[in-house]
Coordinates of C-alpha atoms in Angstrom, one line a residue:
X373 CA -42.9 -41.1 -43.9
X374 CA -40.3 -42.6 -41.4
X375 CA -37.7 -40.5 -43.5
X376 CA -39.8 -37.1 -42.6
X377 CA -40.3 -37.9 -39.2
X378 CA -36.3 -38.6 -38.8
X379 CA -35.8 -35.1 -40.8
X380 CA -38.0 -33.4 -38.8
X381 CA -36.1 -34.8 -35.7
X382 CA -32.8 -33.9 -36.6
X383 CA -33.7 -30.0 -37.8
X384 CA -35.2 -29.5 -34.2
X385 CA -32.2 -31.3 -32.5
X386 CA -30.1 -29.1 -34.5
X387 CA -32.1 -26.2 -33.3
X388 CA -31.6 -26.9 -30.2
X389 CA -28.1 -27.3 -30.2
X390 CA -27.4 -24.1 -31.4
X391 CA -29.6 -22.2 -28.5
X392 CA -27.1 -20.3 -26.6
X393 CA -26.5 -21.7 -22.9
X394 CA -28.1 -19.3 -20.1
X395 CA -25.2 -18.7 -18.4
X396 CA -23.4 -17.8 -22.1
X397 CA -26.0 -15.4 -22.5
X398 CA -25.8 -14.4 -18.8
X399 CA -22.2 -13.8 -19.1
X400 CA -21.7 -12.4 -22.4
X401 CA -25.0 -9.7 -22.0
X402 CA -26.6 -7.3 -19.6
X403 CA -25.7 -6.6 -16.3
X404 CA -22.8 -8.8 -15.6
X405 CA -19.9 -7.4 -18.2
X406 CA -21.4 -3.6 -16.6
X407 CA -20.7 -4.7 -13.0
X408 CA -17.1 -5.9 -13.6
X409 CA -17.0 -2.6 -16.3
X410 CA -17.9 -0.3 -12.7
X411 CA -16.2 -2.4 -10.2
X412 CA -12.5 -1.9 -13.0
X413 CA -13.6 1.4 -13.3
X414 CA -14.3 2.3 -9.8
X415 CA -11.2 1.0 -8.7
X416 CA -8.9 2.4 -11.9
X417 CA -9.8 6.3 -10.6
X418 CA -9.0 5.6 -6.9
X419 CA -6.0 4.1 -7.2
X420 CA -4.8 6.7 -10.0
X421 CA -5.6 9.2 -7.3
X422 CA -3.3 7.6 -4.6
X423 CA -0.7 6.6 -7.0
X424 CA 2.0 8.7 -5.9
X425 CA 2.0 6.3 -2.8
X426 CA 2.3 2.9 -4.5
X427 CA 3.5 3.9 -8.0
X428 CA 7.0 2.4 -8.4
X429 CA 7.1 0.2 -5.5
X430 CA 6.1 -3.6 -5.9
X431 CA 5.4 -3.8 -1.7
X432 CA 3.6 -0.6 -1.8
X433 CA 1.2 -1.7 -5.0
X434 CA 0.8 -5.2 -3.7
X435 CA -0.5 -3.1 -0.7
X436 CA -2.5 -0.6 -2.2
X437 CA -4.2 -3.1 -4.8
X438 CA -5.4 -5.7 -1.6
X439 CA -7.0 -2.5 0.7
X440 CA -9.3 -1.7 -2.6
X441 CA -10.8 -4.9 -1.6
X442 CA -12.6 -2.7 0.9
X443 CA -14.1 -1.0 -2.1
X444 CA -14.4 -3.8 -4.1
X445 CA -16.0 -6.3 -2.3
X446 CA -18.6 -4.1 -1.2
X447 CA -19.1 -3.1 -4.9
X448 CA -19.1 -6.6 -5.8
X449 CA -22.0 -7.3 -3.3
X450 CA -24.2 -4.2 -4.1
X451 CA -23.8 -5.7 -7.9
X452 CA -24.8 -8.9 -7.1
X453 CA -27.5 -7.7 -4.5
X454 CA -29.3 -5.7 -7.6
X455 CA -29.0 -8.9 -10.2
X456 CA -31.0 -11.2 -7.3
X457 CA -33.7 -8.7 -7.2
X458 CA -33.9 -8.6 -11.3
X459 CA -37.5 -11.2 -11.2
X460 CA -39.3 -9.1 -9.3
X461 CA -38.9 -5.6 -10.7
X462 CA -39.5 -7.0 -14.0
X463 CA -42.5 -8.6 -12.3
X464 CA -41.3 -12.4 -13.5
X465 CA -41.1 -14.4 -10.4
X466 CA -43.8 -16.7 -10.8
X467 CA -42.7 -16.6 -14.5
X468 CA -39.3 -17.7 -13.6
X469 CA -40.3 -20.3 -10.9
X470 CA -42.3 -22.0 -13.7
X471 CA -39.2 -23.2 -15.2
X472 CA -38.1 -26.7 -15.4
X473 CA -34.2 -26.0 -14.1
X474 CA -33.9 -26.8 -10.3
X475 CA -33.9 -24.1 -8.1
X476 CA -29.8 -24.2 -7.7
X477 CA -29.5 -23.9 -11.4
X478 CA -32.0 -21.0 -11.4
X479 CA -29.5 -19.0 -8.6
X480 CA -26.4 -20.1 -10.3
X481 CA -27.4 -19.2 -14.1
X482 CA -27.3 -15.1 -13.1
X483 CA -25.1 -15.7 -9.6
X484 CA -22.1 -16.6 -11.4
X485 CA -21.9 -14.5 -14.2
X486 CA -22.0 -11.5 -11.7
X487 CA -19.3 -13.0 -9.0
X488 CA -16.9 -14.0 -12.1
X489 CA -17.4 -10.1 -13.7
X490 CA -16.7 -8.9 -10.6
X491 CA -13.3 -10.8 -9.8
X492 CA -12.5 -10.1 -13.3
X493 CA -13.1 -6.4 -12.7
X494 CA -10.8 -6.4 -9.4
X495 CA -8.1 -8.7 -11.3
X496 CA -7.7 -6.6 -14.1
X497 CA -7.7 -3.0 -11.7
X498 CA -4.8 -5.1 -10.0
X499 CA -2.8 -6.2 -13.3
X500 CA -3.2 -2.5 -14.4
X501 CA -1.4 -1.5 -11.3
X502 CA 1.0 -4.1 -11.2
X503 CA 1.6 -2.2 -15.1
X504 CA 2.0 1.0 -13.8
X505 CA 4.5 0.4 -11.6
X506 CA 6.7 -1.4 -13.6
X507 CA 8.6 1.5 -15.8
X508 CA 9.1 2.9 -12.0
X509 CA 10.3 0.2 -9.9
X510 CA 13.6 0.4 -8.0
X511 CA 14.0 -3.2 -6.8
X512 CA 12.4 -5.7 -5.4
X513 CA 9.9 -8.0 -7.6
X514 CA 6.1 -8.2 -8.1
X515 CA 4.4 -9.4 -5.0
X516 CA 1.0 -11.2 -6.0
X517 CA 0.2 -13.7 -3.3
X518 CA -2.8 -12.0 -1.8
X519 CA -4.4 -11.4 -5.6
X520 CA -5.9 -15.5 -5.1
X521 CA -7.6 -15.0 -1.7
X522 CA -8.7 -10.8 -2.6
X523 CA -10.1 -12.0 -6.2
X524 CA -12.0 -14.9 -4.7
X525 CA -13.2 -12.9 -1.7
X526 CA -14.9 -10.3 -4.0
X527 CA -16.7 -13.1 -5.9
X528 CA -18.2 -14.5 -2.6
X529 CA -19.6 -11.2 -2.1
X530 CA -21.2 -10.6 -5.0
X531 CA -22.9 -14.0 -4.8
X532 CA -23.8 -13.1 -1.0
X533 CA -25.2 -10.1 -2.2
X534 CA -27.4 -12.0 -5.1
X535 CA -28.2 -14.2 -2.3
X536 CA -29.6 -10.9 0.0
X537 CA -31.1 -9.7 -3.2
X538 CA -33.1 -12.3 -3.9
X539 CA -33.9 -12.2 0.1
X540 CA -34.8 -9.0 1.4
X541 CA -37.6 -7.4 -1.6
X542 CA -36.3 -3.4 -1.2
X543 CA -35.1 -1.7 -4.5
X544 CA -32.6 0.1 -1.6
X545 CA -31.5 -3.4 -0.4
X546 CA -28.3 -3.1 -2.9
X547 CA -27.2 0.3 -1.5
X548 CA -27.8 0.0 2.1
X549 CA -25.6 -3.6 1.5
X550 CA -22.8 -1.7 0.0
X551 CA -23.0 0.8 2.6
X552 CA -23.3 -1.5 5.7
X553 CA -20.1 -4.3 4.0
X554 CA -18.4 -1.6 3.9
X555 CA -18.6 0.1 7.6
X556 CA -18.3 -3.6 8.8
X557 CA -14.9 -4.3 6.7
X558 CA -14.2 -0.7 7.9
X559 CA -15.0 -1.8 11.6
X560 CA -13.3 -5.5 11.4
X561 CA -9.7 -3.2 10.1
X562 CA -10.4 -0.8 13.0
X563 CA -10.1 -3.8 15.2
X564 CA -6.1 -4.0 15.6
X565 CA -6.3 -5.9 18.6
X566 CA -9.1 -8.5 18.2
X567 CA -8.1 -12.0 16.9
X568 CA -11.1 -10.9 14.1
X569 CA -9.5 -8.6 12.2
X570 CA -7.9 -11.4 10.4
X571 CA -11.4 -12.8 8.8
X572 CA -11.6 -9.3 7.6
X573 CA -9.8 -10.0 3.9
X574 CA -9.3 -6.4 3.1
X575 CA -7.0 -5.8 6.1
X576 CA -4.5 -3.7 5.7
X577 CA -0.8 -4.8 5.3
X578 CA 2.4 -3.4 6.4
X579 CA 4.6 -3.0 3.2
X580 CA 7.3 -5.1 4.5
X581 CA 5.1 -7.5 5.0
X582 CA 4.1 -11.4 3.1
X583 CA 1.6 -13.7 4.1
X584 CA 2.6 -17.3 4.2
X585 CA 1.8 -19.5 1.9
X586 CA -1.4 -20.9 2.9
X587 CA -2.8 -17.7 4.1
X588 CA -4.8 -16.7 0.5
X589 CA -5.8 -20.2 0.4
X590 CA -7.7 -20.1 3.9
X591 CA -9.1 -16.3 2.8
X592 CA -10.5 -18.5 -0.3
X593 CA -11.7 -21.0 1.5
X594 CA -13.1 -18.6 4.7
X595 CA -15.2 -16.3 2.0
X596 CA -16.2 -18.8 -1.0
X597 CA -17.2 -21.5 1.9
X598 CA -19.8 -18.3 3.7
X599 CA -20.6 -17.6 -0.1
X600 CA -21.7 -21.1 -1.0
X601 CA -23.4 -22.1 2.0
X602 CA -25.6 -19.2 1.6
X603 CA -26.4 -19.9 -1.6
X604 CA -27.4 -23.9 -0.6
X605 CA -29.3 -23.1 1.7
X606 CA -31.6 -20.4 0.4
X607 CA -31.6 -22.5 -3.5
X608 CA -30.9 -26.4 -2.9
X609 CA -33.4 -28.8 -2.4
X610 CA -31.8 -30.6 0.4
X611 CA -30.8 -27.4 2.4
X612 CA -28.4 -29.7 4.5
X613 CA -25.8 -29.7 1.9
X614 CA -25.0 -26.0 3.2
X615 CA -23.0 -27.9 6.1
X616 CA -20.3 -28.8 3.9
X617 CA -19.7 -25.3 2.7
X618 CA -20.1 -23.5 5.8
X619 CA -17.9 -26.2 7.9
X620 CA -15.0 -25.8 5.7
X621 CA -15.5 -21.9 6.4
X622 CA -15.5 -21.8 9.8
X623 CA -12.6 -24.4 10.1
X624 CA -10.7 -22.1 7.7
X625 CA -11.7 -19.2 10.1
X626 CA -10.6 -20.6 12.9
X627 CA -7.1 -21.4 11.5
X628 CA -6.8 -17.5 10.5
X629 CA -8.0 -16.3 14.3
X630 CA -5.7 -18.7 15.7
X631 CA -2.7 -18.1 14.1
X632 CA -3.0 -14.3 14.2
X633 CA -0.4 -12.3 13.5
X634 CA 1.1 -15.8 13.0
X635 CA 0.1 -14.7 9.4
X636 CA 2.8 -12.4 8.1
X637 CA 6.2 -12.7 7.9
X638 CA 8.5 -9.5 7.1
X639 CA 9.6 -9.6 3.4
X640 CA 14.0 -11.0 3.5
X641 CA 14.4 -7.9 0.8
X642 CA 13.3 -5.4 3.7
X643 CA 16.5 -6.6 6.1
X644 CA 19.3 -6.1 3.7
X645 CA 21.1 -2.6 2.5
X646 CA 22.8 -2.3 -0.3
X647 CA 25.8 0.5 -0.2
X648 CA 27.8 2.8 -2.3
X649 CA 31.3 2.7 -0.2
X650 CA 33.2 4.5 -2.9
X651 CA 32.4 7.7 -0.5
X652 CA 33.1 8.9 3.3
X653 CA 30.0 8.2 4.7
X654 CA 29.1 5.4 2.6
X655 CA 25.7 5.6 1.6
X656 CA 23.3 2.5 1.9
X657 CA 19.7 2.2 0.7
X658 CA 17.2 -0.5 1.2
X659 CA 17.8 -3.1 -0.9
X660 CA 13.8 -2.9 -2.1
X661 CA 14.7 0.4 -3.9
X662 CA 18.4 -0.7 -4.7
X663 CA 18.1 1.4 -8.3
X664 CA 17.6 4.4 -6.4
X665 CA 20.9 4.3 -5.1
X666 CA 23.0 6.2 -7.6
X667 CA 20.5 8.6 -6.9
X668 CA 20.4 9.0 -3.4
X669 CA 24.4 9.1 -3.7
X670 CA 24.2 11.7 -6.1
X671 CA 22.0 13.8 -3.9
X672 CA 24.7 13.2 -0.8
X673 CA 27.9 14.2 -2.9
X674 CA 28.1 17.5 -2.0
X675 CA 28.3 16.5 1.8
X676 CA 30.7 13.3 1.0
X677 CA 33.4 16.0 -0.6
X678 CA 33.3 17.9 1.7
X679 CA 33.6 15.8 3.9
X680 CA 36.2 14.3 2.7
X681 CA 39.8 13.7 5.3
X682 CA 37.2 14.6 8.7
X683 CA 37.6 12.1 11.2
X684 CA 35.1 10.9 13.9
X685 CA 32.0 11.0 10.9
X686 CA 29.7 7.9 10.7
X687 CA 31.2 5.5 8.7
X688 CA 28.2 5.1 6.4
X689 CA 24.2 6.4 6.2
X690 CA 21.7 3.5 6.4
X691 CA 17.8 3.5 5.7
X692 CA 16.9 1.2 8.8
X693 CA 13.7 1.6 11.0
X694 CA 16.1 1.3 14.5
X695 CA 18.0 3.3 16.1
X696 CA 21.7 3.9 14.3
X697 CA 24.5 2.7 16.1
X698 CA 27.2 5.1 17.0
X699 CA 29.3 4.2 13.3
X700 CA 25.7 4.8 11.4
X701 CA 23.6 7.8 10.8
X702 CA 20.2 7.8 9.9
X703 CA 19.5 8.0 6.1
X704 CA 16.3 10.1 5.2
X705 CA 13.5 8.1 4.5
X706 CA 12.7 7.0 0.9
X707 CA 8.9 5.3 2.4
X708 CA 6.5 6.2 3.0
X709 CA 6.2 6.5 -0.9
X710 CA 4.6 10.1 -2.1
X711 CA 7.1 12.0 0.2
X712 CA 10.6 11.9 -0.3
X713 CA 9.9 9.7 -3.2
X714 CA 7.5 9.6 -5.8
X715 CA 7.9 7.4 -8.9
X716 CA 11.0 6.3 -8.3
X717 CA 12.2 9.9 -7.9
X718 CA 13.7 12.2 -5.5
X719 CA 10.8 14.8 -5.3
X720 CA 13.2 17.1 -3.3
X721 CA 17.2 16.7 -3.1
X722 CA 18.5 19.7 -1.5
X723 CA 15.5 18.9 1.2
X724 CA 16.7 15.4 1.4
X725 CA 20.6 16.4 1.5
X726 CA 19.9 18.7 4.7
X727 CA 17.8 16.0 6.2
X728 CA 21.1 13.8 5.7
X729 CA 22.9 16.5 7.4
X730 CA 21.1 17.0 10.2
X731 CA 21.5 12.9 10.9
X732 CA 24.9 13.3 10.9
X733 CA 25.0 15.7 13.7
X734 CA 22.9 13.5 15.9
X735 CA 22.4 16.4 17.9
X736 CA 19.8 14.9 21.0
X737 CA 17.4 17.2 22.5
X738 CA 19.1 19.3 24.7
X739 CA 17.6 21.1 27.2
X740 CA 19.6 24.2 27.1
X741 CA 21.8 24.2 23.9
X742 CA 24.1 26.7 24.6
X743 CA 24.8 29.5 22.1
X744 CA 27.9 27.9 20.8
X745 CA 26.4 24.8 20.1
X746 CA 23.5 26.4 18.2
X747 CA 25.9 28.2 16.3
X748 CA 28.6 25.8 15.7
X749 CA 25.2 23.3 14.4
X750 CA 23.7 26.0 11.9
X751 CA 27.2 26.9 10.4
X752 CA 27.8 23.0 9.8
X753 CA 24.5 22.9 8.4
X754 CA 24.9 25.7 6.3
X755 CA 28.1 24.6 5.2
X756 CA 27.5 20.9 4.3
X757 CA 23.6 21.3 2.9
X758 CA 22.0 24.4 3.7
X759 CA 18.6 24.3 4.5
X760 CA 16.2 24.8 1.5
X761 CA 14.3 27.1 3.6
X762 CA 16.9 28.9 5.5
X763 CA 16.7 31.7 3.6
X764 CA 13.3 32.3 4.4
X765 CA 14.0 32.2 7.9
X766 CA 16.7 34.5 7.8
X767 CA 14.4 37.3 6.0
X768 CA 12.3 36.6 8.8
X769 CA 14.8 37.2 11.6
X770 CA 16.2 40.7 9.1
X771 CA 12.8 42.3 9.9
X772 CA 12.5 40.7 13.8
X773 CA 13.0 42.7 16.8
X774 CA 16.2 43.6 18.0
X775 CA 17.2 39.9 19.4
X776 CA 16.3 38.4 16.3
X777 CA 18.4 40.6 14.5
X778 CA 21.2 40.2 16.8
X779 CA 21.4 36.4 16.7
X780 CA 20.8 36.6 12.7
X781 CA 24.6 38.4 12.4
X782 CA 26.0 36.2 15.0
X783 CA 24.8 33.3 12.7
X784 CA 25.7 34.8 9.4
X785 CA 29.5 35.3 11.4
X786 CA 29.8 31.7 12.2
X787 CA 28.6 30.5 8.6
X788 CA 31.5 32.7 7.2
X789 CA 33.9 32.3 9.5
X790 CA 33.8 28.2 8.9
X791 CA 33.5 28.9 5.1
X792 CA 36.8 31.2 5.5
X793 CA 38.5 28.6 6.7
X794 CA 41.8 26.6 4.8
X795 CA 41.1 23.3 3.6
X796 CA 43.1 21.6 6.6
X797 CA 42.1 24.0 9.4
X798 CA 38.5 23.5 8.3
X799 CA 38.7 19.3 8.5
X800 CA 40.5 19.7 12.0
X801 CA 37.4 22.3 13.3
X802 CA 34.6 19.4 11.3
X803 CA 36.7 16.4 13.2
X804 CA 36.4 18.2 16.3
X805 CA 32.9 19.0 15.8
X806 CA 31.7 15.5 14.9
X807 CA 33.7 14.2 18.3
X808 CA 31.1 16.2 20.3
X809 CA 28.4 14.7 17.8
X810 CA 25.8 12.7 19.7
X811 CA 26.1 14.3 22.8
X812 CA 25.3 17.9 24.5
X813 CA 28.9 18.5 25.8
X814 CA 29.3 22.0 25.7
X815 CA 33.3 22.1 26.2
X816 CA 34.0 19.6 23.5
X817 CA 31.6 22.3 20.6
X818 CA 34.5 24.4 19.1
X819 CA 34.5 27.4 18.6
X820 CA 34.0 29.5 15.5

């Protein structure tokens, strides 16, 4: 009998043993694995539609990837708002209640499924990105230090939002919670100057900019802490326990207010140039897109042979956000990306080649260019890199009114006369020329 009574005993102990956990089954079916699923999903088609701005820059994705927290973490609380309100539109509340798990246990077993889908679903739209870019990337290196603080801050939102669900008995309570985190994230990034706008953990970057090192772990700390001390006091017994939580949040909040801008440091790749001096201007790129640099060289050679032997040029083109010293020139900018560049690509290179032009005749705004110096500026222009749309213009000025007409041959003259030029006489007139460069001296524009 004794020998039943201990089989018995060990076939329901095995039983129980093999019943799944609730937060396995939480986790591994229903709504959990679909949130993460719409939050990946969500994310994947709006950053495919912008990705000819981040696509093949590491700053620029790093950047793209932490502003979709304003879409995520709204997501992420509209998901978790709609699991807390899962008892009581199947009608099991008092059901539920009845159970012998404590209260805390109760939140957590559907809470964390939800907040860890979600995280999963932002983490994995962000590795995809970081994937994209790679085939395309000029320089620079992957740039994932804000992935910690924007993963955990999407988590804390969807267990906010269980929190609201479970709160606030509206079947509309998950999209009016979507709708209203997102208009305050919006507001809180609207906020330039306010020593708020850095609690807001979807705020947008500069690309050339990094966050010190402790900055993603106060984010953490900032929206898990809010997160949990919700979550203790609406499910613990002793609701006091909530102090802990929502102590080490504000303390983290404070250090992020305080420190302000404090926060960001610009990236040591952004400051340095790397060059091609084998030509006359030397060409010099940011050293974040240092692979594009045969490139860009390739798109100037036209203008560096022809220049070659003039005097009184720049001594090199540099991609810097000051002004150009009197021995630089402006290059054409390669950022924002989806201009000038997209996917690591010149989208343009005549464009790009006249826009290099143009800086090295530094022409300021003059008030009254004088004919001569309009001239002697289109013939250059003409000469070096002609506009891609120049021809247009001139069509338009062959079917203008007499003035138009007029200064349309007067042009046309100038362009050939400099073209008809020898070799020698033409570097003498382009060293004159670039002498007067910078500066609206009439007397010192030569003649054509």
């Amino acid at each position: 009998m004794s020998l039943g009574a201990t089989g018995l005993g060990t076939g329901r102990g095995t039983r129980a043993s093999r019943e799944p956990h609730p937060l396995r089954a939480e986790a591994l079916r229903g709504f959990a694995p679909l949130a993460g699923a719409a939050v990946l999903l969500t994310l994947g088609v709006l950053l495919a539609g912008s990705a000819a701005r981040w696509q093949g820059g590491w700053a620029e994705t790093a950047a793209q990837t932490h502003v979709a927290g304003l879409i995520a973490g709204p997501l992420a609380a509209a998901a978790g708002c709609w699991q807390g309100g899962r008892e009581r539109r199947r009608r099991t509340e008092e059901l539920w209640g009845t159970a012998a798990r404590a209260p805390l246990a109760r939140f957590l077993a559907p809470a964390l499924p939800v907040a860890l889908w979600t995280a999963a679903g932002y983490l994995a739209a962000a590795g995809l990105a970081m994937l994209a870019t790679w085939p395309y990337a000029q320089g620079d290196r992957p740039h994932p230090a804000l992935l910690p603080g924007d993963t955990v801050a999407v988590a804390a939102a969807a267990l906010l939002g269980l929190v609201v669900g479970r709160v606030v008995p509206s079947r509309l309570a998950a999209p009016l919670l979507a709708i209203a985190g997102y208009v305050g994230l919006g507001v809180l990034s609207a906020s330039r100057s306010a020593p708020v706008r850095h609690l807001d953990p979807a705020f947008p970057i500069m690309d050339t900019d990094v966050p010190v090192w402790w900055q993603p772990v106060s984010m953490a700390v900032w929206t898990a802490g809010l997160a949990f001390a919700a979550a203790l006091a609406y499910a613990a017994r002793r609701r006091a326990t909530a102090l802990l939580p929502l102590a080490a949040a504000v303390a983290a909040g404070a250090v992020l207010t305080q420190t302000g801008d404090g926060l960001w440091h610009e990236a040591p790749l952004a400051r340095r140039q790397v060059c091609d001096t084998s030509t006359t201007p030397a060409v010099c790129v940011n050293a974040r897109y240092a692979g594009m640099l045969p490139q860009v060289a390739g798109a100037l050679s036209g203008i560096t042979g022809k220049l070659a032997g003039v005097r009184n040029v720049p001594v090199r083109w540099e991609e810097r956000d000051h002004e150009s010293h009197d021995a630089e020139a402006q290059l054409p900018a390669l950022t924002p990306l989806g201009w000038s560049v997209v996917r690591g690509r010149l989208t343009d290179p005549r464009q790009f080649a006249w826009e290099a032009t143009a800086a090295l005749q530094r022409r300021p705004d003059c008030l009254h260019p004088t004919e001569r110096m309009s001239l002697a500026d289109d013939a250059v222009a003409a000469y070096l890199a002609p506009s891609p749309a120049q021809k247009h213009f001139d069509d338009i000025d062959a079917r203008g009114d007499a003035a138009d007409r007029a200064g349309l041959r007067k042009r046309l003259a100038a362009r050939a006369a400099l073209a008809a030029m020898g070799a020698q006489e033409r570097r003498d007139w382009l060293s004159a020329y670039f002498a007067t460069a910078g500066t609206c001296d009439v007397k010192g524009v030569p003649a054509l």
